[in-house]
Short mmCIF file of C-alpha atoms in Angstrom, two decimals:
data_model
loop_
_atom_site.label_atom_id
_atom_site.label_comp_id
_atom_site.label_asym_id
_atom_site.label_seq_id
_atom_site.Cartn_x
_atom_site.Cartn_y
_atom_site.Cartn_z
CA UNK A 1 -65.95 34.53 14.41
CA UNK A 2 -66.79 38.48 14.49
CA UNK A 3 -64.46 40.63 12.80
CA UNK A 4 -61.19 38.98 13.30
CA UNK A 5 -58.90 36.77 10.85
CA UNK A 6 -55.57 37.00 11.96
CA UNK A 7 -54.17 34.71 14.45
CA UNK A 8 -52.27 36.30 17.52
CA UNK A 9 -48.89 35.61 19.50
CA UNK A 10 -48.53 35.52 23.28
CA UNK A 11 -47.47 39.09 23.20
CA UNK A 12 -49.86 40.88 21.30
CA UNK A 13 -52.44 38.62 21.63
CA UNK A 14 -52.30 38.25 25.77
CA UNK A 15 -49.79 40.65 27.28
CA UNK A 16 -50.69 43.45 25.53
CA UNK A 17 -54.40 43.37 26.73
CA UNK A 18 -53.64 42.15 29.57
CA UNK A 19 -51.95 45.36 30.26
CA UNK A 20 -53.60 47.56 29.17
CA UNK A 21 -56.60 45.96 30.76
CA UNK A 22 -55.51 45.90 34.06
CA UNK A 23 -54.00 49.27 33.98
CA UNK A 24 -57.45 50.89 33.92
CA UNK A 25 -58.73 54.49 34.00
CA UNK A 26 -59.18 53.76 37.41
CA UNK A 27 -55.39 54.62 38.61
CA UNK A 28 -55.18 57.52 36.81
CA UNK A 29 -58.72 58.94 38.15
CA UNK A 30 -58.99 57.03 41.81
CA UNK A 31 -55.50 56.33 42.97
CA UNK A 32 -55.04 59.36 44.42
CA UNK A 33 -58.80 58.69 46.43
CA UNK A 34 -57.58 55.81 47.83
CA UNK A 35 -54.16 56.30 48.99
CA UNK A 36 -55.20 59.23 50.75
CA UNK A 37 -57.92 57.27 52.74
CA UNK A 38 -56.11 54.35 52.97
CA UNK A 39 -52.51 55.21 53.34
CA UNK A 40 -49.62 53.06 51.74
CA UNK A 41 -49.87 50.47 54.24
CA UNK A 42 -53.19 49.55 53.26
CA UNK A 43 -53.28 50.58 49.63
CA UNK A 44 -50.05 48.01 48.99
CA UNK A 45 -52.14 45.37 51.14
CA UNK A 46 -55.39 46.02 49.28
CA UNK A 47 -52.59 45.77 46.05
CA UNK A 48 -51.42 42.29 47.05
CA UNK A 49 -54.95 41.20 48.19
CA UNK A 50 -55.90 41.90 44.66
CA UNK A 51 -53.22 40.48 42.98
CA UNK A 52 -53.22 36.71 45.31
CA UNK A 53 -57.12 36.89 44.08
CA UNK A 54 -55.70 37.38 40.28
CA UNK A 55 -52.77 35.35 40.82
CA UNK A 56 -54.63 32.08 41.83
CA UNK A 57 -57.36 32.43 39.38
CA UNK A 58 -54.68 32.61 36.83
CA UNK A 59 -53.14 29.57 37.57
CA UNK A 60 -57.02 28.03 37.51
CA UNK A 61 -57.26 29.50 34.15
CA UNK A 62 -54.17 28.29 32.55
CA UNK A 63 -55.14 25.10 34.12
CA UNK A 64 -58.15 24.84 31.60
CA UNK A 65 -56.30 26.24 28.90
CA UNK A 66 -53.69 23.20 28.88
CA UNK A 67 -56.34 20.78 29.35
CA UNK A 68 -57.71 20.75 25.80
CA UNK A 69 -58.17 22.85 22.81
CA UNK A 70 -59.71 26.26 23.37
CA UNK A 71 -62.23 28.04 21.39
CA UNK A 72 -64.11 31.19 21.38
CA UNK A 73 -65.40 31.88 24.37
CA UNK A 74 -62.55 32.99 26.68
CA UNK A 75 -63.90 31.93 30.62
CA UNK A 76 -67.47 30.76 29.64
CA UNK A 77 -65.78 28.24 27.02
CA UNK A 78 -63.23 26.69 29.85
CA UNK A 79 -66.35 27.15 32.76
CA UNK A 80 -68.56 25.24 30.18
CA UNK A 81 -66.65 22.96 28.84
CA UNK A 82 -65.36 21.87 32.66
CA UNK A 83 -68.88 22.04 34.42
CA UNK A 84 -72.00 21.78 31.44
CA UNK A 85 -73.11 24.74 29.64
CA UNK A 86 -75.70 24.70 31.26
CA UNK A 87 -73.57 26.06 34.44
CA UNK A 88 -71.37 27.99 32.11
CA UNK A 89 -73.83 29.91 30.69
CA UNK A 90 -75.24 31.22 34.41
CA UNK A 91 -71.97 32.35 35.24
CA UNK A 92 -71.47 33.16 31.48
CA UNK A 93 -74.03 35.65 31.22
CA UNK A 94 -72.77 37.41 34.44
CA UNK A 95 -69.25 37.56 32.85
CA UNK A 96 -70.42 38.99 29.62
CA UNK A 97 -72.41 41.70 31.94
CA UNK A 98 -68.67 42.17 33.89
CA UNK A 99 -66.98 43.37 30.62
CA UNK A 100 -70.03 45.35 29.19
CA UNK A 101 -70.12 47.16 32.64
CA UNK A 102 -66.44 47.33 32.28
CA UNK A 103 -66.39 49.16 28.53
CA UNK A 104 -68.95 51.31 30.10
CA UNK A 105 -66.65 52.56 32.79
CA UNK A 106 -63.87 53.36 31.04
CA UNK A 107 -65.96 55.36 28.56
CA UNK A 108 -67.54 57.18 31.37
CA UNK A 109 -64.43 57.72 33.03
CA UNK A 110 -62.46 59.13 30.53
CA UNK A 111 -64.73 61.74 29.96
CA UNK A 112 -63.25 63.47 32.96
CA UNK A 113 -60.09 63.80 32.02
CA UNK A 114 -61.04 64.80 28.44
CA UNK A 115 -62.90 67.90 29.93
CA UNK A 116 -60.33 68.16 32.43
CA UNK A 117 -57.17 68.31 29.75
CA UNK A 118 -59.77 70.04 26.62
CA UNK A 119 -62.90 70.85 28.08
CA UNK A 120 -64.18 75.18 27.87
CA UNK A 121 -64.65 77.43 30.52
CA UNK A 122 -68.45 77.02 31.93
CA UNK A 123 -71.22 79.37 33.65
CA UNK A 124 -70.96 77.20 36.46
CA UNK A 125 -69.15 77.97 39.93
CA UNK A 126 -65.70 75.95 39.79
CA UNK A 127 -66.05 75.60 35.77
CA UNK A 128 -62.37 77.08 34.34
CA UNK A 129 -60.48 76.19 30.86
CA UNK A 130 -58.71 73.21 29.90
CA UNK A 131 -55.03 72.48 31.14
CA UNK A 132 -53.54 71.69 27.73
CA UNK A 133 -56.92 73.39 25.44
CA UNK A 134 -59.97 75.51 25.62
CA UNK A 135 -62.27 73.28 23.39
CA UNK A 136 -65.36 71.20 24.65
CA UNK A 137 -67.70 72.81 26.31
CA UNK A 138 -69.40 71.38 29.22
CA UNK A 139 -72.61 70.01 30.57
CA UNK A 140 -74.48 66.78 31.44
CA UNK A 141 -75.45 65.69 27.85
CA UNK A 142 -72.24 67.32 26.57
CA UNK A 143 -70.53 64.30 28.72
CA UNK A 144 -73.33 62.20 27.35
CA UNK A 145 -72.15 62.89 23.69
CA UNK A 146 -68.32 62.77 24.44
CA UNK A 147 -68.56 59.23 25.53
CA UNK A 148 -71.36 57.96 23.12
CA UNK A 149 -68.66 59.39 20.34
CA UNK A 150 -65.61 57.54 22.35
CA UNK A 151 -67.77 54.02 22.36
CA UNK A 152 -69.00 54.56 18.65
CA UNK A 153 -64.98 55.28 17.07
CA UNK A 154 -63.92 51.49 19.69
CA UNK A 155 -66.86 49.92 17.80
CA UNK A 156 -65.33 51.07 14.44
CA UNK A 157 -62.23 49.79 15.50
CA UNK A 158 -63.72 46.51 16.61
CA UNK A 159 -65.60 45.76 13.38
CA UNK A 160 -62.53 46.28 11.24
CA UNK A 161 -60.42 43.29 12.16
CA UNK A 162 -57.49 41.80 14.65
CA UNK A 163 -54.97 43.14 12.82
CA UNK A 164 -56.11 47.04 12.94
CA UNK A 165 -56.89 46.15 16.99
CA UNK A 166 -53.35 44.91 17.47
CA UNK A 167 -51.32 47.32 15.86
CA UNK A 168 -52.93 50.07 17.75
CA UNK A 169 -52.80 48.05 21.19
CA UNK A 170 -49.00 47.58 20.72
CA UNK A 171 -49.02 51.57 20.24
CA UNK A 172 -51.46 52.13 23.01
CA UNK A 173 -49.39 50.23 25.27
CA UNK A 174 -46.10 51.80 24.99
CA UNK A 175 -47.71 54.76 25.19
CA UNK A 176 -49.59 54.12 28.68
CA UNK A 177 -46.21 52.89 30.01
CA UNK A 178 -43.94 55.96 28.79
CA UNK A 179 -47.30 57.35 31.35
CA UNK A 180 -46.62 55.26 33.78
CA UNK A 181 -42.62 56.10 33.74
CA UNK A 182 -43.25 59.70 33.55
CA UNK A 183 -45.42 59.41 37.28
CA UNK A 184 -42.02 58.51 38.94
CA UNK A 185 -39.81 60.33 37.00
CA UNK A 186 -41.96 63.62 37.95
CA UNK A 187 -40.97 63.19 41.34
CA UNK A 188 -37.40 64.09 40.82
CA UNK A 189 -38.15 66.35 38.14
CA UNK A 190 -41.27 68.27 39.52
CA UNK A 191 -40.29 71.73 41.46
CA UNK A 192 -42.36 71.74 45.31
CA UNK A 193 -44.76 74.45 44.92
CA UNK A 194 -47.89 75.15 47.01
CA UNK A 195 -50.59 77.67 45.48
CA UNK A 196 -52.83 78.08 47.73
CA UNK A 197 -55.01 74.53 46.87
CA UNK A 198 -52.45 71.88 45.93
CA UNK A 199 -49.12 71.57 48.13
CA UNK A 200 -46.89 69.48 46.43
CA UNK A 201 -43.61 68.50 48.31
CA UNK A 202 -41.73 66.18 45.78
CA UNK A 203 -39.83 63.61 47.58
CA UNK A 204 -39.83 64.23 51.49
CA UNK A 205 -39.66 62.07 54.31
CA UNK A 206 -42.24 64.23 55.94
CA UNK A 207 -44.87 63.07 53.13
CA UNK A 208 -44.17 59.81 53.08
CA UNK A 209 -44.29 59.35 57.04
CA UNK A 210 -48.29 61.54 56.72
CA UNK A 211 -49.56 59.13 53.96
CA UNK A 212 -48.41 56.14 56.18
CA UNK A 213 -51.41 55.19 57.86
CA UNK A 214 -54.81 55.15 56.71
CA UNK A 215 -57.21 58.28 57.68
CA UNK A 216 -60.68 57.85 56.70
CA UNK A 217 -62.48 60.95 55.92
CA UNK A 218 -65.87 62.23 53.55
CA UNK A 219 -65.89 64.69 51.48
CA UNK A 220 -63.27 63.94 49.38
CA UNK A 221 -62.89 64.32 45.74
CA UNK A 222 -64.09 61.30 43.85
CA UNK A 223 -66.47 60.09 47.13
CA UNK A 224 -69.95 58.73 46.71
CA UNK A 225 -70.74 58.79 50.37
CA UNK A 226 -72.22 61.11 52.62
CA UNK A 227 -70.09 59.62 55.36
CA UNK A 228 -66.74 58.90 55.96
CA UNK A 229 -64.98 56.09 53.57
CA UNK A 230 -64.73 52.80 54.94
CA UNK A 231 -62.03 49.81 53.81
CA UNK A 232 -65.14 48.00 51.77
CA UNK A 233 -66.34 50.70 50.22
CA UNK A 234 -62.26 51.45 48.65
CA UNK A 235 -61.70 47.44 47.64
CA UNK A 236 -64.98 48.07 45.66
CA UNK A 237 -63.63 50.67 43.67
CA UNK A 238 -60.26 49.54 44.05
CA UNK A 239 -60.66 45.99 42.67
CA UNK A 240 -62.07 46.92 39.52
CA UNK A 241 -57.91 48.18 38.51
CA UNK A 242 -56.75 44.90 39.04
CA UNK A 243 -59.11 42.29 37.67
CA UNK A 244 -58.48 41.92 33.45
CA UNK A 245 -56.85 38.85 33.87
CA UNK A 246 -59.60 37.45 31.60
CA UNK A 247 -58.64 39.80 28.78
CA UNK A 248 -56.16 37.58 26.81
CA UNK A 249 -58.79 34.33 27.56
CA UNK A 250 -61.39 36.34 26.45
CA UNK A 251 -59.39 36.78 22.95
CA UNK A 252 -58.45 32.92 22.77
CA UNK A 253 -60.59 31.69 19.27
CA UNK A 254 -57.80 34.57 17.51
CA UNK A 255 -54.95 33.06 19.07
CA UNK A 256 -52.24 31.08 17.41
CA UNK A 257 -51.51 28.81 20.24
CA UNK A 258 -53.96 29.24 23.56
CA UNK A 259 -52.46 27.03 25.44
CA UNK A 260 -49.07 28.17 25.65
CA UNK A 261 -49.89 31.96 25.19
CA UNK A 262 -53.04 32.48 27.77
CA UNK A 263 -50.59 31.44 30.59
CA UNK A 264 -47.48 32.67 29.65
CA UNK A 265 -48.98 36.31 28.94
CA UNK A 266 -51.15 36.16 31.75
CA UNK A 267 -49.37 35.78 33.99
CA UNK A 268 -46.36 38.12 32.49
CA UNK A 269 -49.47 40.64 32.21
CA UNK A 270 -49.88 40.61 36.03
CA UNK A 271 -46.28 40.51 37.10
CA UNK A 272 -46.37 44.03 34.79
CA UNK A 273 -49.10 45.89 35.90
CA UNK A 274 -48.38 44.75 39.56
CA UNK A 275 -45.18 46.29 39.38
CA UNK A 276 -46.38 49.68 37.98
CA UNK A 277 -49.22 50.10 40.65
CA UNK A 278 -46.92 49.56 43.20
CA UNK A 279 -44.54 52.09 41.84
CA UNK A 280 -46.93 54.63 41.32
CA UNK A 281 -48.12 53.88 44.82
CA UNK A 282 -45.14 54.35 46.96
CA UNK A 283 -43.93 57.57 44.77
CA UNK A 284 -47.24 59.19 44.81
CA UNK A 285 -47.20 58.63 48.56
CA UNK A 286 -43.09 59.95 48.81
CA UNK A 287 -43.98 63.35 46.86
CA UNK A 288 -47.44 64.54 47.25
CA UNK A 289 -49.00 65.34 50.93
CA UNK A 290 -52.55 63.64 51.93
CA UNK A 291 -54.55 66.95 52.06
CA UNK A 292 -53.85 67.46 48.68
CA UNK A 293 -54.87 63.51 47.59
CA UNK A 294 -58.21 64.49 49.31
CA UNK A 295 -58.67 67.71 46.94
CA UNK A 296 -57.84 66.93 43.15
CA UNK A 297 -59.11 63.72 41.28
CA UNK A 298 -56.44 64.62 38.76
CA UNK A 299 -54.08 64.58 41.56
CA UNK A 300 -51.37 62.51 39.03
CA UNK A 301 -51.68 64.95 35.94
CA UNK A 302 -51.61 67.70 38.25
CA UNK A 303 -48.35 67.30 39.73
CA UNK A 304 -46.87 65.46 36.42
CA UNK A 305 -43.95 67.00 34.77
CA UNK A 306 -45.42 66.29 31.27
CA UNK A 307 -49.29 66.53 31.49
CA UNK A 308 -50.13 65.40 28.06
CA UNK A 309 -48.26 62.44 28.46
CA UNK A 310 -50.61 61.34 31.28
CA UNK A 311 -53.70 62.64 29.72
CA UNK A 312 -52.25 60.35 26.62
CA UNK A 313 -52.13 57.20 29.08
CA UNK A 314 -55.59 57.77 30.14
CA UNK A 315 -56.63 57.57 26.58
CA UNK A 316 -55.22 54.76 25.86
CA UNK A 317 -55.74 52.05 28.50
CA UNK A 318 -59.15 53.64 28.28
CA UNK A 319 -59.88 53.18 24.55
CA UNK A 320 -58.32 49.72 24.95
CA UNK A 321 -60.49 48.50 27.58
CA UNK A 322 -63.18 49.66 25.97
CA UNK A 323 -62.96 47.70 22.93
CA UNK A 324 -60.49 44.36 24.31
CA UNK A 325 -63.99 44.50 26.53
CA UNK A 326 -66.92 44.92 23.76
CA UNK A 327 -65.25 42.47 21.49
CA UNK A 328 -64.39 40.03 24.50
CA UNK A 329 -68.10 40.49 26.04
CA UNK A 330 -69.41 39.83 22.03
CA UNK A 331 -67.12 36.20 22.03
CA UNK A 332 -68.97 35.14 25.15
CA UNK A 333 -72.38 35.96 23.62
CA UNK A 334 -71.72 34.77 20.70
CA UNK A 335 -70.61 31.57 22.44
CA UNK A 336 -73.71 31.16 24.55
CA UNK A 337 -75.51 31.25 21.88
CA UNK A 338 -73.85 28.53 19.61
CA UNK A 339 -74.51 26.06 22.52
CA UNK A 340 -78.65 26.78 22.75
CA UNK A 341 -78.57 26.90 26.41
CA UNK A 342 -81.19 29.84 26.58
CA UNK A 343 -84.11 30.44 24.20
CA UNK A 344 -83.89 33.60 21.99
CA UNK A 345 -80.62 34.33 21.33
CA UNK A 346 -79.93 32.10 18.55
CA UNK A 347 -79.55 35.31 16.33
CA UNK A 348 -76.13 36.21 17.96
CA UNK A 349 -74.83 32.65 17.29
CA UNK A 350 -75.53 33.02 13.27
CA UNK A 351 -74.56 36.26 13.06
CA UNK A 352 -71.64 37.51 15.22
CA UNK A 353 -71.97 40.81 14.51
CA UNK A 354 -75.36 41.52 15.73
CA UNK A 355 -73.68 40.25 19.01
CA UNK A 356 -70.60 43.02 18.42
CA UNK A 357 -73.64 45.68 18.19
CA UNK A 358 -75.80 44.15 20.56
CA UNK A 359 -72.83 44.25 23.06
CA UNK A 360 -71.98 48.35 22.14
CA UNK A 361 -76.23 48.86 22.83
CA UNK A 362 -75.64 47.30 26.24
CA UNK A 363 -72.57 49.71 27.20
CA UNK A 364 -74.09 52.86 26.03
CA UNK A 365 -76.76 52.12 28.53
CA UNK A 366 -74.00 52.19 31.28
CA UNK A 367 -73.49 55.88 30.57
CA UNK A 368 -76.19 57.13 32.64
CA UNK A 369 -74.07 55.65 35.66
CA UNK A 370 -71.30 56.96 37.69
CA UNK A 371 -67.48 55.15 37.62
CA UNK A 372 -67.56 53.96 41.30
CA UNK A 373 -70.92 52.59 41.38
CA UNK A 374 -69.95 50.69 37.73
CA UNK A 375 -66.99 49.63 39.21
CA UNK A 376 -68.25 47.73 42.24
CA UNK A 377 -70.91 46.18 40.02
CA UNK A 378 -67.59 45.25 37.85
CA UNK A 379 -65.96 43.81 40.85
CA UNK A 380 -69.02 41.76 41.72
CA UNK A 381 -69.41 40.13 38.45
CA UNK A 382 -65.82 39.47 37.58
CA UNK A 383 -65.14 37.76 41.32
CA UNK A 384 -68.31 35.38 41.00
CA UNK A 385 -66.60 34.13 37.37
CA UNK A 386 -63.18 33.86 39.66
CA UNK A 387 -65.27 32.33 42.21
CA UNK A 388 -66.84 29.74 39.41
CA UNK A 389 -63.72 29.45 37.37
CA UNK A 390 -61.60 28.12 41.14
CA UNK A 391 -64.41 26.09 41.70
CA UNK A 392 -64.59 24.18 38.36
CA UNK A 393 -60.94 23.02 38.84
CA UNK A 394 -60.91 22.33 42.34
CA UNK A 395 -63.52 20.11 41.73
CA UNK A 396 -62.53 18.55 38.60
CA UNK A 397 -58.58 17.34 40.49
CA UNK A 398 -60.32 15.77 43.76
CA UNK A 399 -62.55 14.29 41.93
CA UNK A 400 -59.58 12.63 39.80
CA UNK A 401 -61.88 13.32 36.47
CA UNK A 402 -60.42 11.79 33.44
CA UNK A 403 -61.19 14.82 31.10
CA UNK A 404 -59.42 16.76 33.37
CA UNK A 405 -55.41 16.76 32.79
CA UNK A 406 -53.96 19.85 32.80
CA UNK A 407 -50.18 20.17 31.78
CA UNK A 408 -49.26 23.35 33.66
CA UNK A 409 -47.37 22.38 36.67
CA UNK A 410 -48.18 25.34 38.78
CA UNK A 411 -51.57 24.42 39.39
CA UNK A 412 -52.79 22.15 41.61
CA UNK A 413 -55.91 21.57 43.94
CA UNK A 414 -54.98 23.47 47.01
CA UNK A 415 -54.76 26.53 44.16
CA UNK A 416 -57.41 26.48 43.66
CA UNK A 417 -59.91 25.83 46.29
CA UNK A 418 -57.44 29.34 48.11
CA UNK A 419 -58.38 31.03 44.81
CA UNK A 420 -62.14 30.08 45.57
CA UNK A 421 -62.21 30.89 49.35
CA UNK A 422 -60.42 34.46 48.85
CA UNK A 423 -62.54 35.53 45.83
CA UNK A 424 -65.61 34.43 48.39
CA UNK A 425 -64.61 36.64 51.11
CA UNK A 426 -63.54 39.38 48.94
CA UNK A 427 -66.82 39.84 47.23
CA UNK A 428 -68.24 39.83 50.95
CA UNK A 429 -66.27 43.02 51.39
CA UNK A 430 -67.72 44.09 48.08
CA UNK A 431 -71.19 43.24 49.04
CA UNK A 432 -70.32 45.34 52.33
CA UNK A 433 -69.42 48.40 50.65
CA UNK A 434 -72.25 47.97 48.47
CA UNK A 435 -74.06 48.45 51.90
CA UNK A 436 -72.48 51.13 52.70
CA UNK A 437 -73.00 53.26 49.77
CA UNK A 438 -76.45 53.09 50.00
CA UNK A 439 -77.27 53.23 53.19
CA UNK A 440 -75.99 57.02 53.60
CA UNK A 441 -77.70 57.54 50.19
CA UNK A 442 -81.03 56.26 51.45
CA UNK A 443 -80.87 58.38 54.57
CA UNK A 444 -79.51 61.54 53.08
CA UNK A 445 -82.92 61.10 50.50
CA UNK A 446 -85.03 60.93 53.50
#
């Protein structure tokens, strides 16, 4: 197994990265985006869209994980072992691409706030210091080097063992939710000021009853398009937040007990980080007015009582992610391998590290990319594994298979084949905003 010897509990071993999974650099850096397109209306619909989709490919997933013993692997192990590897490893390799594209989002995202909180005063127009220090100084391959150093100290971390990883993920989470607190807290705390480009109201009525309704506009800060933002084109970058419900799977050959602690943190996990996103959500909408929401990325930190705390929170769901998602990504590879489905990559079944490394290789690439276009590809690879993992089970319980006896009662066919026929139409939307992104792009080019 790569670098990892001692065995986990539900908490730590499930919760915790489950959390801090889910919680991604994406709320921090995109919230404000969205709920000022969408409104809270829509932003708590696209919420509990996201969570029924996680919700009923959790139940699908703890499903598998009572059904047997579970090894290394995480979702290609229970796809596998339920369909053939020869169908696990398709949808296998298209996971392991979902958390290496994931890793590489979070390390390209939280170069922003890094410059944002630290970075130097530039010769560009717009360029000023750091909120908190006058440090790093700016530029494209400056960026480059900030996360290339970010992904190299997770890999460090990685190779060293479970035990390093969970003491500082039980750290990292309290952390990110003494963050999270702070977001409401701010509210009541947080004077109303207005200088000239941020208005900030605190709570009003006013600014709640303005950021009711969606308003669709382009332009914004943290857009791709050259047109106005569309409901697909938000889920796409929306999603992303939401979907690390395989983190705690993906960790299952260092668990003590997988079949009682992938459900029971799971689905703890979501309860969690549902209830922070919808609390950051409806305060964020109560206490800061939508023109601002359209003007500052950093819309949360901005108008945060304590600014270091949230620029800590940012850290650490993003360092997390970054290696829960690496070493995850490597287990899947590594499991691939052991079963000889595809020629050539026997190398990473013998030797689990060169599949740790191989894995880190893979998300420096994603570097060169840009958050939201990483994090629809994210969304489409982690819904076709939903998608997969709904379909395996619904398939296995109609067709009464005798392998096939789950013990967790909340599961059952109809579960299932809803988890399989949302996660369908949802990556529709996704494949819709994909659309839409690059049509503008192609005809702004031409």
């Amino acid at each position: 197994s790569i670098p990892y010897r001692v065995k986990l509990g539900s908490f730590v071993g499930v919760f915790v990265p489950s959390g801090l999974y889910v919680v991604s650099i994406l709320m921090f850096l995109r919230f404000g985006f969205i709920l000022g397109q969408l409104g809270i209306i829509c932003t708590l619909a696209l919420l509990l869209l996201s969570y029924t989709i996680n919700l009923l490919t959790t139940l699908s997933i703890s499903a598998i994980s009572t059904n047997g013993t579970i090894r290394g692997g995480g979702a290609y192990y229970m796809i596998s072992r339920c369909l053939g590897p020869e169908f696990g490893g398709s949808i296998g390799l298209v996971f392991f691409l979902g958390q290496v594209f994931n890793s590489g989002m979070n390390a390209v995202g939280i170069v922003e706030p890094l410059l944002y909180n630290l970075g130097a005063r530039g010769n560009n127009v717009g360029e000023s210091d750091g909120v908190l220090l006058s440090l790093l100084p700016r530029g494209e391959w400056c960026q480059f080097a900030y996360a290339t150093f970010i992904l190299f100290i997770c890999l460090t971390v990685a190779i060293v063992g479970s035990q390093t990883v969970s003491k500082a993920g039980s750290i990292l989470f309290f952390v990110l939710f003494a963050s999270i607190i702070s977001i409401p807290v701010s509210t009541f705390t947080k004077q109303a000021f207005n200088d000239g480009y941020i208005d900030y109201t605190g709570l009003s009525w006013e600014t709640f009853k303005g950021n009711l309704f969606p308003h669709f506009t382009k332009g914004a800060a943290g857009s791709l398009l050259s047109g106005k933002e569309s409901f697909y084109s938000l889920f796409g970058v929306f999603f992303p937040a939401t979907a690390g419900i395989f983190a705690g799977a993906g960790m299952s050959s260092e668990l003590r007990k997988p079949s009682k602690s992938i459900p029971k943190g799971t689905l703890w996990g979501l309860l969690f980080t549902f209830l922070c996103y919808a609390v950051v959500v409806v305060f964020m909408s109560c206490a800061i007015p939508r023109g601002s929401l359209h003007k500052e990325v950093q819309i949360i930190q901005l108008v945060s009582s304590v600014q270091w705390l949230i620029f800590l929170g940012e850290l650490s769901t993003s360092i997390f992610s970054i290696i829960v998602g690496m070493v995850g990504a490597a287990y899947v590879l590594e499991a691939i391998a052991k079963d000889s489905i595809l020629p050539g990559l026997g190398v990473f079944g013998k030797h689990p590290l060169v599949s740790l490394l191989f894995t880190w290789f893979l998300t420096q690439i994603c570097l060169f990319s840009d958050v939201n276009k990483i994090a629809s590809l994210i969304t489409m690879a982690f819904l076709l594994t939903f998608i997969v993992m709904n379909l395996a089970c619904f398939l296995l319980e109609i067709s009464a298979a005798p392998n096939f006896r789950p013990s967790f009662k909340y599961f059952d066919r109809y579960t299932a084949f809803a988890g399989g026929i949302i996660s369908v139409v949802a990556m529709i939307i996704v494949d819709l905003s994909l659309i839409h992104i690059s049509e503008p792009t192609r005809h702004s080019l031409i």
